[in-house]
Amino acid sequence: MEQAIGRRKKTQVRYGMLALVFVNVVINYLDRSNISVAGAALSKDMNLSSEELGFIFSAFGWTYALLQIPGGLIADRFGPRILYAFCLITWSIATLCQGFVKGFASLFSLRLATGAFEAPSYPINNRIVTSWFPEHERASSIALYVSGQFIGLAFLTPVLVNVQHLAGWQGLFIGTGIVGLLWGVIWYVFYRDPLDHPTVSEEELTYIEEGGGLFRGRKPGTNQAAVWKWVNVKQVFSTRTLWGVYIGQFAVNATLWFFLTWFPTYLVKYRGLDFIKSGYLASVPFLAACAGLLLSGFVSDRLVKQGKSVTMARKAPIIIGLLLSISIIGANYTDDTALIIFFMALAFFGSGMALISWVFVSILSPKNLIGLTGGVFNFMGNLASIVVPIVIGFLAKDGDFKPALVFIGTLGLIGACSYIFLVGKIERAITQDAPEGIVVGE
């Protein structure tokens, strides 16, 4: 009787689940970006050229991007609780092992492994938000969990710099790996899907479902034939609107991956800043990106609640953000450290605004292919994690970083044009294989 009364009370369990995802994202990006903090020391200790360092920076992206489509299919097939725990533990082991590498080949291989095991993470994040949140809270919830990558890096980059100063780059990798291992166990203990959570109320479930939350689908691992078809892959590659957001996501990630890889090295090697000081200055653009992301997410949801068209409410912040990201080129025209950080922060603020683009996966993809569409979306966007670090390495090989910043800014302009000219009316694609309301792999 008491349990039944408890389930009728108003609960806010979905925010607890979102907090768990937030921490996942913080750890996810610590293990992506620790290489950027270690980059200058690694380059010196292993005698790496800028081109070789570019390949090391890009190694994560090779497997991460190429496995996005399989990762999306896996996210549709298996539940988030077990799959995310497996991913957290395995990529953390790969991170820890990077503290024992002796040369280019072993480090490159372990970065490939880290990318491979992180591949399903964002498709899983998107499925969790799609299950736990109504559509009118979707952009703000995405903004909150994605902000973990910026909040975590903003406050923890100085910590990582000091850890490396005290324990070397080897200690940096070992420490971040141990943190991920411990969190993987915590995730498994506390996360549950909506229908499996012991304390969620019927009132909250009704609120989520009536708002468009999708959690009453088939159980993981049952009747998956509809997902594992080439016709489904073809569908998510054949829509002009989806291609518009794919290109836009590549542009957004281009700026992101500059900051996740080359930015600390740019400050130390190409701008001559002290290593410890660079760690504190590097946190400023991450805070700016977080502010842009949260502003964009909450403004976008507010516009939807005010009755503005979904097309305008979702697209406008992204277009404005991509146009702002072009300001990174301004750093080429000053030697003043404060102005350099200002232009970097403004560009990353814009990139942060554009990162609510994940909301398009929730509202454009066929309801039975949310994981697959998320995988393709993340694959296309994370091609930037392969291309951008390598291209920057070649552009900066003669000691001049200006062409690299022009390259990043130009991609921001291309992304804005993609949203303006390719992304049309926002509406969900429907498949014949899945009736309205049935979601495979929830």
Short mmCIF file of C-alpha atoms in Angstrom, two decimals, residues 44 91 161:
data_model
loop_
_atom_site.label_atom_id
_atom_site.label_comp_id
_atom_site.label_asym_id
_atom_site.label_seq_id
_atom_site.Cartn_x
_atom_site.Cartn_y
_atom_site.Cartn_z
CA LYS A 44 59.41 16.31 -26.30
CA TRP A 91 37.88 2.83 -22.17
CA VAL A 161 48.05 20.36 -15.56
#
